CSV table of C-alpha atoms in Angstrom, one decimal:
chain,number,residue,atom,x,y,z
A,1,MET,CA,-5.4,-28.6,14.7
A,2,SER,CA,-8.9,-27.3,14.4
A,3,HIS,CA,-9.6,-23.7,13.3
A,4,SER,CA,-10.9,-22.7,16.8
A,5,ALA,CA,-7.7,-24.3,18.4
A,6,LEU,CA,-5.5,-22.3,16.0
A,7,PHE,CA,-7.1,-19.0,17.0
A,8,SER,CA,-7.1,-19.9,20.6
A,9,THR,CA,-3.3,-20.3,20.4
A,10,ILE,CA,-3.1,-17.0,18.6
A,11,GLU,CA,-5.2,-15.2,21.2
A,12,THR,CA,-2.8,-16.4,24.0
A,13,ALA,CA,0.2,-15.0,22.0
A,14,LEU,CA,-1.6,-11.7,21.4
A,15,ARG,CA,-2.0,-11.1,25.1
A,16,HIS,CA,1.7,-10.3,25.4
A,17,ASN,CA,1.6,-7.5,22.6
A,18,PRO,CA,-0.5,-4.4,22.2
A,19,VAL,CA,-2.7,-5.1,19.2
A,20,ALA,CA,-4.3,-2.7,16.7
A,21,ARG,CA,-7.3,-3.7,14.4
A,22,LEU,CA,-7.9,-2.7,10.9
A,23,MET,CA,-11.2,-3.4,9.1
A,24,LEU,CA,-11.1,-4.3,5.5
A,25,GLU,CA,-14.0,-5.1,3.2
A,26,GLU,CA,-14.3,-8.9,4.0
A,27,CYS,CA,-11.8,-9.4,6.8
A,28,GLU,CA,-9.9,-7.7,9.7
A,29,LEU,CA,-6.2,-7.4,10.4
A,30,LEU,CA,-4.8,-7.7,13.9
A,31,ILE,CA,-1.4,-5.9,14.0
A,32,GLY,CA,1.2,-6.0,16.6
A,33,SER,CA,2.4,-9.5,17.3
A,34,GLU,CA,6.1,-10.4,17.0
A,35,SER,CA,4.9,-13.5,15.0
A,36,GLY,CA,3.1,-11.4,12.3
A,37,VAL,CA,-0.2,-10.0,11.5
A,38,VAL,CA,-3.4,-12.1,11.9
A,39,LEU,CA,-6.1,-12.3,9.3
A,40,ARG,CA,-9.7,-12.9,10.3
A,41,ALA,CA,-12.7,-13.3,8.1
A,42,ILE,CA,-15.7,-11.2,9.1
A,43,SER,CA,-19.3,-10.9,7.8
A,44,ALA,CA,-19.1,-8.8,4.6
A,45,GLU,CA,-21.3,-5.8,4.7
A,46,ALA,CA,-21.6,-3.0,2.2
A,47,ARG,CA,-19.9,0.1,3.4
A,48,SER,CA,-19.7,3.7,2.2
A,49,PHE,CA,-17.5,6.6,3.1
A,50,GLU,CA,-19.0,10.1,3.8
A,51,PRO,CA,-17.7,12.8,1.4
A,52,ILE,CA,-16.0,15.8,2.9
A,53,MET,CA,-14.3,18.9,1.6
A,54,PRO,CA,-10.5,19.1,1.9
A,55,VAL,CA,-9.2,21.7,4.2
A,56,VAL,CA,-6.0,23.5,3.0
A,57,SER,CA,-4.1,25.6,5.6
A,58,LEU,CA,-0.7,26.7,4.4
A,59,PRO,CA,1.8,29.0,6.0
A,60,LEU,CA,2.5,32.3,4.2
A,61,SER,CA,5.6,32.4,2.0
A,62,GLU,CA,8.0,35.3,2.3
A,63,CYS,CA,9.0,34.8,-1.4
A,64,LEU,CA,7.1,37.2,-3.7
A,65,ILE,CA,5.9,35.8,-7.0
A,66,ASN,CA,5.3,37.8,-10.1
A,67,GLU,CA,1.5,38.3,-10.7
A,68,ILE,CA,2.0,37.5,-14.4
A,69,VAL,CA,3.4,34.1,-13.5
A,70,ILE,CA,0.5,33.5,-11.1
A,71,SER,CA,-2.0,34.4,-13.8
A,72,GLN,CA,-0.3,32.1,-16.3
A,73,ALA,CA,-0.5,29.2,-13.9
A,74,SER,CA,-4.1,30.0,-12.9
A,75,THR,CA,-5.2,30.3,-16.5
A,76,ALA,CA,-3.9,26.8,-17.4
A,77,LEU,CA,-5.4,25.2,-14.3
A,78,GLN,CA,-8.8,26.9,-15.0
A,79,ALA,CA,-8.7,25.1,-18.3
A,80,GLN,CA,-8.0,21.8,-16.5
A,81,ARG,CA,-4.5,21.6,-17.7
A,82,SER,CA,-1.9,20.1,-15.4
A,83,ILE,CA,1.2,22.2,-14.9
A,84,GLU,CA,4.8,21.7,-13.8
A,85,ILE,CA,6.5,24.5,-11.8
A,86,TYR,CA,10.3,24.2,-11.8
A,87,GLY,CA,13.3,26.1,-10.7
A,88,THR,CA,15.8,26.4,-7.8
A,89,GLY,CA,15.0,28.3,-4.7
A,90,PHE,CA,11.8,28.7,-2.8
A,91,ALA,CA,9.8,30.3,-5.6
A,92,THR,CA,8.4,27.0,-6.9
A,93,ILE,CA,6.9,26.2,-3.5
A,94,ALA,CA,5.7,29.8,-3.1
A,95,LEU,CA,3.9,29.7,-6.4
A,96,LEU,CA,2.4,26.3,-5.8
A,97,ARG,CA,1.0,27.5,-2.4
A,98,SER,CA,-0.3,30.8,-3.8
A,99,LEU,CA,-2.5,28.7,-6.2
A,100,ALA,CA,-4.3,27.3,-3.2
A,101,GLU,CA,-5.5,30.8,-2.4
A,102,GLN,CA,-6.9,31.6,-5.9
A,103,SER,CA,-10.7,32.1,-5.7
A,104,GLU,CA,-11.0,31.4,-9.4
A,105,LEU,CA,-9.5,28.0,-8.9
A,106,ARG,CA,-11.7,27.2,-5.9
A,107,ASN,CA,-14.7,27.8,-8.1
A,108,CYS,CA,-13.4,25.6,-10.9
A,109,TYR,CA,-12.9,22.5,-8.7
A,110,PRO,CA,-16.1,21.6,-6.9
A,111,HIS,CA,-14.3,18.9,-4.7
A,112,GLY,CA,-11.6,21.3,-3.5
A,113,ILE,CA,-7.9,21.9,-3.5
A,114,LEU,CA,-5.4,19.5,-1.9
A,115,TYR,CA,-1.7,20.3,-1.0
A,116,LEU,CA,0.6,17.3,-0.4
A,117,ASP,CA,4.3,17.6,0.5
A,118,LYS,CA,5.4,14.1,1.7
A,119,THR,CA,7.5,12.0,-0.6
A,120,ASP,CA,5.4,8.9,0.0
A,121,PRO,CA,5.1,6.0,-2.5
A,122,VAL,CA,2.2,6.5,-5.0
A,123,GLU,CA,0.1,3.8,-3.2
A,124,ASP,CA,0.3,5.9,0.0
A,125,LEU,CA,-0.4,9.1,-1.8
A,126,VAL,CA,-3.6,7.6,-3.1
A,127,GLN,CA,-4.6,6.6,0.4
A,128,THR,CA,-3.9,10.1,1.7
A,129,ILE,CA,-5.8,11.7,-1.1
A,130,PHE,CA,-8.8,9.5,-0.4
A,131,GLU,CA,-8.8,10.5,3.2
A,132,GLN,CA,-8.9,14.1,2.2
A,133,PHE,CA,-12.1,13.5,0.2
A,134,TYR,CA,-13.8,11.1,2.6
A,135,ARG,CA,-14.3,10.5,6.3
A,136,VAL,CA,-12.5,7.3,7.1
A,137,ALA,CA,-12.4,5.8,10.6
A,138,LEU,CA,-9.0,5.1,12.0
A,139,ASP,CA,-9.6,1.5,12.1
A,140,GLU,CA,-10.9,1.3,8.5
A,141,LYS,CA,-8.8,0.5,5.4
A,142,PRO,CA,-10.4,1.1,2.0
A,143,SER,CA,-9.7,-1.6,-0.6
A,144,LYS,CA,-8.2,-0.8,-4.0
A,145,ALA,CA,-11.7,-1.1,-5.5
A,146,GLU,CA,-13.1,1.3,-3.0
A,147,LEU,CA,-10.2,3.8,-3.6
A,148,ARG,CA,-10.8,3.6,-7.4
A,149,SER,CA,-14.6,4.0,-7.1
A,150,GLY,CA,-14.3,6.9,-4.6
A,151,LEU,CA,-11.7,8.9,-6.6
A,152,CYS,CA,-12.7,8.4,-10.2
A,153,ASP,CA,-15.4,11.2,-10.1
A,154,ARG,CA,-13.5,13.7,-7.9
A,155,GLN,CA,-12.9,17.0,-9.6
A,156,ALA,CA,-10.1,18.6,-7.6
A,157,LEU,CA,-6.9,20.5,-7.9
A,158,ILE,CA,-4.0,18.6,-6.4
A,159,LEU,CA,-0.9,20.5,-5.5
A,160,LEU,CA,2.2,18.2,-5.2
A,161,ASP,CA,5.6,19.1,-3.6
A,162,HIS,CA,7.0,15.6,-4.3
A,163,SER,CA,10.6,15.5,-5.2
A,164,THR,CA,10.8,11.7,-6.1
A,165,LEU,CA,7.6,11.3,-8.1
A,166,THR,CA,8.2,9.6,-11.5
A,167,PRO,CA,6.4,10.2,-14.7
A,168,SER,CA,4.9,6.7,-14.5
A,169,GLU,CA,3.7,7.3,-11.0
A,170,LEU,CA,2.0,10.5,-12.2
A,171,ASN,CA,0.3,8.5,-14.9
A,172,GLN,CA,-1.0,6.1,-12.2
A,173,LEU,CA,-2.5,9.1,-10.3
A,174,GLU,CA,-4.0,10.6,-13.4
A,175,GLN,CA,-5.7,7.2,-14.2
A,176,LEU,CA,-7.1,7.0,-10.7
A,177,LEU,CA,-8.2,10.7,-10.7
A,178,PRO,CA,-9.2,11.3,-14.4
A,179,ASN,CA,-11.3,14.3,-13.5
A,180,SER,CA,-8.6,16.0,-11.4
A,181,THR,CA,-5.9,18.4,-12.4
A,182,PHE,CA,-2.2,18.4,-11.0
A,183,ALA,CA,0.3,21.1,-10.3
A,184,ILE,CA,3.7,19.8,-9.4
A,185,ALA,CA,6.8,21.5,-8.1
A,186,SER,CA,10.3,20.3,-9.3
A,187,ILE,CA,13.9,21.6,-9.3
A,188,GLU,CA,14.4,20.5,-12.9
A,189,ARG,CA,11.8,19.4,-15.6
A,190,ARG,CA,10.9,15.7,-15.3
A,191,PHE,CA,7.3,15.2,-16.6
A,192,SER,CA,7.2,15.2,-20.3
A,193,GLN,CA,3.5,14.4,-20.4
A,194,ILE,CA,2.7,17.8,-18.9
A,195,ASP,CA,2.8,20.4,-21.7
A,196,CYS,CA,2.5,23.4,-19.6
A,197,ALA,CA,5.7,24.0,-17.7
A,198,ILE,CA,6.5,27.3,-15.8
A,199,GLU,CA,10.0,28.2,-14.8
A,200,VAL,CA,10.4,30.5,-11.7
A,201,SER,CA,13.4,31.5,-9.7
A,202,ASP,CA,14.3,33.7,-6.8
A,203,PRO,CA,17.5,35.5,-5.7
A,204,LYS,CA,20.2,32.9,-4.7
A,205,GLY,CA,21.8,33.1,-1.3
A,206,ASP,CA,25.6,33.7,-1.1
A,207,LEU,CA,27.0,30.3,-0.5
A,208,HIS,CA,30.6,31.5,-0.6
A,209,ILE,CA,30.5,33.1,2.9
A,210,VAL,CA,29.2,30.1,4.9
A,211,SER,CA,31.4,28.7,7.7
A,212,GLU,CA,32.5,25.1,7.9
A,213,SER,CA,29.8,24.1,10.3
A,214,GLU,CA,27.1,25.8,8.1
A,215,ASN,CA,28.6,24.0,5.1
A,216,SER,CA,28.0,20.7,7.1
A,217,ALA,CA,24.4,21.5,7.6
A,218,LEU,CA,23.9,22.3,3.9
A,219,GLU,CA,25.6,19.1,2.9
A,220,LEU,CA,23.6,17.1,5.3
A,221,LEU,CA,20.2,18.5,4.0
A,222,ALA,CA,21.4,18.0,0.4
A,223,THR,CA,22.4,14.4,1.1
A,224,ILE,CA,19.3,13.5,2.9
A,225,GLY,CA,16.9,15.4,0.6
A,226,VAL,CA,14.1,15.9,3.1
A,227,SER,CA,13.3,18.4,5.8
A,228,LEU,CA,14.9,17.9,9.2
A,229,LYS,CA,14.3,19.3,12.7
A,230,ALA,CA,16.9,21.5,14.3
A,231,GLU,CA,17.6,18.8,17.0
A,232,GLN,CA,18.3,16.3,14.2
A,233,ILE,CA,20.7,18.6,12.4
A,234,ARG,CA,22.5,19.3,15.6
A,235,ALA,CA,22.8,15.7,16.6
A,236,ILE,CA,24.0,14.6,13.2
A,237,ALA,CA,26.1,17.6,11.9
A,238,ASN,CA,26.9,19.3,15.2
A,239,VAL,CA,25.4,22.7,14.0
A,240,SER,CA,24.2,25.3,16.4
A,241,ASN,CA,20.7,27.1,16.2
A,242,SER,CA,22.5,30.4,15.6
A,243,GLU,CA,24.3,29.0,12.5
A,244,LEU,CA,20.9,27.5,11.2
A,245,ASN,CA,19.4,31.0,11.7
A,246,ARG,CA,22.2,32.6,9.7
A,247,LEU,CA,21.5,30.2,6.8
A,248,ILE,CA,17.9,31.2,6.9
A,249,ASP,CA,18.9,34.9,6.8
A,250,LEU,CA,21.1,34.1,3.8
A,251,LYS,CA,18.0,32.6,2.1
A,252,VAL,CA,19.8,29.3,1.6
A,253,ILE,CA,17.4,27.2,3.7
A,254,ARG,CA,13.9,27.8,4.9
A,255,VAL,CA,12.1,26.6,8.0
A,256,GLU,CA,8.4,25.7,8.4
A,257,GLN,CA,6.7,24.1,11.3
A,258,GLU,CA,10.2,23.7,13.0
A,259,ARG,CA,11.6,21.8,10.0
A,260,TYR,CA,14.5,22.9,7.9
A,261,LYS,CA,14.8,22.3,4.1
A,262,LEU,CA,17.2,23.1,1.4
A,263,GLN,CA,15.5,24.0,-1.8
A,264,ARG,CA,18.4,24.0,-4.3
A,265,ASN,CA,21.1,21.8,-5.6
A,266,TYR,CA,24.2,21.5,-3.3
A,267,GLN,CA,27.0,19.1,-2.9
A,268,SER,CA,26.3,15.9,-1.0
A,269,SER,CA,28.4,13.3,0.8
A,270,GLU,CA,27.8,9.7,1.6
A,271,ALA,CA,29.5,10.3,5.0
A,272,TRP,CA,26.4,12.0,6.1
A,273,MET,CA,24.3,8.9,5.5
A,274,GLU,CA,26.5,7.0,7.8
A,275,LYS,CA,26.0,9.4,10.5
A,276,ALA,CA,22.2,9.6,9.8
A,277,LEU,CA,22.1,5.8,10.2
A,278,VAL,CA,23.8,6.0,13.6
A,279,TYR,CA,21.4,8.7,14.7
A,280,VAL,CA,18.3,6.7,13.4
A,281,LEU,CA,19.4,3.6,15.3
A,282,ASP,CA,20.0,5.5,18.5
A,283,TRP,CA,16.6,7.3,18.3
A,284,LEU,CA,14.6,4.1,17.5
A,285,ARG,CA,16.2,2.3,20.6
A,286,THR,CA,14.4,4.9,22.7
A,287,ARG,CA,11.0,3.5,21.4
A,288,PRO,CA,9.7,6.9,20.1
A,289,ASP,CA,6.1,7.6,19.1
A,290,ALA,CA,6.6,9.9,16.1
A,291,ILE,CA,7.7,7.2,13.7
A,292,VAL,CA,5.1,8.0,11.0
A,293,GLN,CA,5.8,11.8,11.3
A,294,GLU,CA,9.5,11.1,10.8
A,295,ARG,CA,9.0,8.6,8.0
A,296,GLU,CA,10.9,10.6,5.3
A,297,LEU,CA,14.2,10.5,7.3
A,298,LEU,CA,13.5,6.9,8.3
A,299,ILE,CA,12.8,5.6,4.8
A,300,ILE,CA,15.8,7.5,3.2
A,301,THR,CA,18.1,6.0,5.9
A,302,VAL,CA,16.9,2.3,5.7
A,303,GLN,CA,16.9,2.5,1.9
A,304,TRP,CA,20.5,3.6,1.8
A,305,ALA,CA,21.4,0.9,4.4
A,306,ALA,CA,19.8,-1.7,2.2
A,307,LYS,CA,21.8,-0.5,-0.9
A,308,GLN,CA,25.0,-0.6,1.3
A,309,ARG,CA,24.1,-4.2,2.4
A,310,ARG,CA,24.0,-3.2,6.0
A,311,SER,CA,21.7,-6.1,6.6
A,312,SER,CA,21.7,-6.2,10.4
A,313,GLU,CA,20.8,-2.5,10.6
A,314,VAL,CA,18.1,-2.9,8.0
A,315,ILE,CA,16.5,-5.7,9.9
A,316,GLU,CA,16.7,-3.8,13.2
A,317,ILE,CA,15.1,-0.6,11.7
A,318,VAL,CA,12.3,-2.5,9.9
A,319,ARG,CA,11.3,-4.5,12.9
A,320,SER,CA,11.2,-1.3,15.0
A,321,ILE,CA,9.0,0.6,12.5
A,322,GLU,CA,6.9,-1.6,10.2
A,323,THR,CA,4.0,-2.0,12.6
A,324,ALA,CA,3.5,1.8,12.7
A,325,PHE,CA,3.2,2.0,8.9
A,326,ALA,CA,0.7,-1.0,8.8
A,327,ILE,CA,-1.5,0.7,11.4
A,328,ALA,CA,-1.2,4.1,9.6
A,329,LYS,CA,-2.5,2.4,6.4
A,330,LEU,CA,0.7,3.5,4.5
A,331,TRP,CA,0.9,0.1,3.0
A,332,GLY,CA,3.2,1.1,0.1
A,333,THR,CA,5.9,2.0,2.6
A,334,TRP,CA,5.0,-1.1,4.6
A,335,SER,CA,5.6,-3.3,1.6
A,336,ASN,CA,8.9,-1.6,0.8
A,337,LEU,CA,10.1,-2.1,4.4
A,338,LEU,CA,9.2,-5.7,4.3
A,339,ARG,CA,11.0,-6.4,1.0
A,340,TRP,CA,14.2,-4.7,2.3
A,341,SER,CA,14.0,-6.9,5.4
A,342,LEU,CA,13.5,-10.1,3.3
A,343,ALA,CA,16.5,-9.3,1.2
A,344,ALA,CA,18.5,-8.5,4.4
A,345,ALA,CA,17.4,-11.8,5.9
A,346,TRP,CA,18.7,-13.6,2.8
A,347,ALA,CA,22.0,-11.9,3.0
A,348,VAL,CA,22.6,-12.9,6.6
A,349,GLU,CA,20.9,-16.3,6.2
A,350,ASP,CA,18.4,-15.5,9.0
A,351,GLU,CA,15.6,-17.9,8.3
A,352,ALA,CA,13.4,-16.8,11.2
A,353,ILE,CA,13.4,-13.2,9.8
A,354,GLU,CA,12.9,-14.6,6.3
A,355,ALA,CA,9.9,-16.5,7.4
A,356,TRP,CA,8.4,-13.5,9.4
A,357,ALA,CA,8.9,-11.3,6.3
A,358,LEU,CA,7.2,-13.8,4.0
A,359,HIS,CA,4.3,-14.1,6.4
A,360,GLN,CA,3.8,-10.3,6.4
A,361,LEU,CA,4.2,-10.0,2.7
A,362,GLY,CA,1.9,-12.9,2.0
A,363,THR,CA,-0.9,-11.5,4.3
A,364,LEU,CA,-0.5,-8.0,2.8
A,365,ALA,CA,-0.6,-9.3,-0.8
A,366,PHE,CA,-3.9,-11.0,0.0
A,367,CYS,CA,-5.3,-8.0,1.6
A,368,GLN,CA,-4.5,-6.1,-1.6
A,369,GLN,CA,-6.5,-8.6,-3.7
A,370,GLU,CA,-3.3,-10.4,-4.9
A,371,ILE,CA,-4.8,-13.8,-3.9
A,372,THR,CA,-2.4,-16.2,-5.6
A,373,THR,CA,0.7,-14.3,-4.6
A,374,GLY,CA,-0.5,-14.0,-1.0
A,375,TYR,CA,-1.4,-17.7,-0.7
A,376,ASP,CA,1.8,-19.0,-2.2
A,377,THR,CA,4.0,-16.6,-0.1
A,378,LEU,CA,2.2,-17.6,3.1
A,379,ARG,CA,2.9,-21.3,2.2
A,380,ASP,CA,6.6,-20.5,1.8
A,381,ALA,CA,6.5,-18.8,5.3
A,382,LEU,CA,4.7,-21.8,6.8
A,383,ALA,CA,7.3,-24.2,5.3
A,384,LEU,CA,10.2,-22.2,6.7
A,385,ARG,CA,8.6,-21.9,10.1
A,386,THR,CA,7.8,-25.7,10.1
A,387,ASP,CA,11.5,-26.4,9.5
A,388,LEU,CA,12.4,-24.1,12.3
A,389,ASN,CA,9.9,-25.8,14.5
A,390,ASP,CA,8.6,-22.4,15.8
A,391,GLN,CA,5.2,-23.6,17.1
A,392,THR,CA,3.6,-20.2,17.7
A,393,ALA,CA,4.8,-18.8,14.4
A,394,ILE,CA,3.6,-22.0,12.7
A,395,VAL,CA,0.1,-21.4,14.1
A,396,PHE,CA,0.0,-17.8,12.8
A,397,SER,CA,0.8,-18.8,9.3
A,398,GLN,CA,-1.5,-21.9,9.4
A,399,HIS,CA,-4.4,-19.7,10.6
A,400,ASN,CA,-3.9,-17.0,7.9
A,401,LEU,CA,-3.8,-19.7,5.1
A,402,ALA,CA,-7.1,-21.2,6.6
A,403,GLU,CA,-8.7,-17.8,6.6
A,404,ILE,CA,-7.7,-17.2,3.0
A,405,LYS,CA,-9.3,-20.5,2.0
A,406,ALA,CA,-12.4,-19.6,4.0
A,407,LEU,CA,-12.6,-16.1,2.4
A,408,ILE,CA,-12.1,-17.5,-1.2
A,409,VAL,CA,-14.5,-20.4,-0.9
A,410,PRO,CA,-17.0,-19.7,2.0
A,411,VAL,CA,-18.7,-22.7,3.7
A,412,ASN,CA,-22.1,-22.0,2.0
A,413,SER,CA,-20.5,-22.1,-1.4
A,414,LYS,CA,-18.7,-25.4,-0.6
A,415,ASN,CA,-22.0,-27.0,0.6
A,416,SER,CA,-23.8,-25.6,-2.5
A,417,LEU,CA,-21.0,-27.0,-4.7
A,418,ARG,CA,-21.4,-30.5,-3.1
A,419,THR,CA,-25.2,-30.4,-3.6
A,420,HIS,CA,-24.8,-29.4,-7.2
A,421,GLN,CA,-22.3,-32.2,-7.8
A,422,ARG,CA,-24.7,-34.8,-6.2
A,423,HIS,CA,-27.6,-33.6,-8.5
A,424,PHE,CA,-25.3,-33.8,-11.5
A,425,TYR,CA,-24.2,-37.3,-10.9
A,426,TRP,CA,-27.7,-38.4,-10.1
A,427,ILE,CA,-28.9,-37.0,-13.4
A,428,VAL,CA,-26.1,-38.6,-15.4
A,429,GLY,CA,-26.8,-41.9,-13.7
A,430,ILE,CA,-30.5,-41.8,-14.8
A,431,ILE,CA,-29.4,-40.9,-18.4
A,432,CYS,CA,-27.0,-43.7,-18.6
A,433,ALA,CA,-29.5,-46.2,-17.1
A,434,ILE,CA,-32.2,-45.2,-19.6
A,435,ALA,CA,-29.7,-45.4,-22.5
A,436,VAL,CA,-28.6,-49.0,-21.5
A,437,SER,CA,-32.2,-50.0,-21.0
A,438,VAL,CA,-33.4,-48.8,-24.3
A,439,SER,CA,-30.5,-50.5,-26.0
A,440,ILE,CA,-31.4,-53.8,-24.3
A,441,GLY,CA,-35.1,-53.3,-25.3
A,442,VAL,CA,-34.2,-52.8,-28.9
A,443,SER,CA,-32.0,-55.8,-29.0
A,444,ILE,CA,-34.8,-57.9,-27.5
A,445,LEU,CA,-37.4,-56.6,-30.0
A,446,ASN,CA,-35.0,-57.5,-32.9
A,447,ALA,CA,-34.6,-60.9,-31.4
A,448,GLN,CA,-38.3,-61.5,-31.3
A,449,HIS,CA,-38.6,-61.1,-35.0
A,450,GLN,CA,-35.7,-63.3,-35.7
A,451,SER,CA,-36.7,-66.3,-33.4
A,452,PRO,CA,-40.3,-66.7,-32.4
A,453,ARG,CA,-39.4,-69.5,-30.2
A,454,ARG,CA,-37.9,-67.0,-27.5
A,455,ASN,CA,-41.3,-65.5,-26.7
A,456,ASP,CA,-41.0,-66.4,-23.1
A,457,ARG,CA,-37.6,-64.9,-22.6
A,458,SER,CA,-38.7,-61.7,-24.4
A,459,SER,CA,-41.7,-61.4,-22.2
A,460,LEU,CA,-39.4,-61.4,-19.2
A,461,SER,CA,-37.1,-58.9,-20.7
A,462,ARG,CA,-40.0,-56.6,-21.5
A,463,ILE,CA,-41.1,-56.9,-17.9
A,464,ALA,CA,-37.6,-56.0,-16.7
A,465,PHE,CA,-37.4,-53.1,-19.2
A,466,GLU,CA,-40.7,-51.6,-18.1
A,467,LEU,CA,-39.5,-51.9,-14.4
A,468,VAL,CA,-36.3,-50.0,-15.2
A,469,LEU,CA,-38.2,-47.2,-17.0
A,470,SER,CA,-40.7,-46.9,-14.1
A,471,ARG,CA,-37.7,-46.6,-11.6
A,472,PHE,CA,-36.3,-43.5,-13.4
A,473,SER,CA,-39.5,-41.8,-14.8
């Protein structure tokens, strides 16, 4: 099937699904089809992103921080030393946020102060940080090279409330942002590479007087590990608003922007994950819009389901939400979701889902400059889809493979290569002909000296030799 025929079939299939478009450096991605994303080569044009100043707007904290501690943290950060703030309670977050208001620090960091509080993969953190520094259109996705180039000279203070960030991931951030400084909140120390650690604490709430329902809310928040809305806590743990308000009064949980969070260690129970899974599945079946906003609960739940080998539920969740993360340019999360769905497909021996996941992963890998991985994974997807005789799906994978070939070796390069090959072979032919002719001529001249009676033949040979030389001169 010709390339134009392939895309004609794809266009027909795309009419049945709302499609979003993302522009990359040398290609665009069409997202939304049930058969998978579509890759299209485009005319490569140099692009740039307009620098902007980050805007930090944080709610005031009711927790009071000792001025000496604030001064200690501020002095380290003014010297471009990263710090780790650790301890139980709300004091860590209160100190982290107070640093965003320090005028001395704003003066030290010409590219501003950032505050990030989502537990995203490091790749998504980098994307979010880049979009704080540069104006990026909704349909544009910076490449890894553009991200590196844009972040390497930023001199900023980055405040992180990220409970799952690992030391190796912090190293990745520091390599991408070598001129920036980090302040990170933790419950316990976890970053040995940070030599300035500041311990803080606030008065602990009395956990001995909570009711059974209130205890359920605390266990749920401790097990999930991320903030939840009141309606989510009510649906999962059957806790009333008045009971949540009492926990706030006891300074056991805090609420911000209508989300409740436990900021201390507490007993957890796997039984709450089972209930969270039921809640998430019921919620997703209503086709909600706020998928990206609720990503922390969604990712925690699907990750738990994957570990528990709840393969059918994993596939259902991933198929419901993966498009939203692709469009939101949160490709670290998108990749994780696809890998969980691939493992789940293997577990239940669902080759159609396996082929779909491979198609998505292969295309994603190519878009992240992992060319060989992307091509090989797409070939695996095509082989499976061919075995399944899914004609529409086959066309999608064939098309993306053809686009990868076109992007790697453009038509002009192929024509130029063929031209160079022809020139090379022509020159080699001339050299070989001259070498053979000279050899013949030398043999003839030697023969003349040895046998004068062959003068007539040698005359003819000389004439032939001269004709050959004139042909290639």
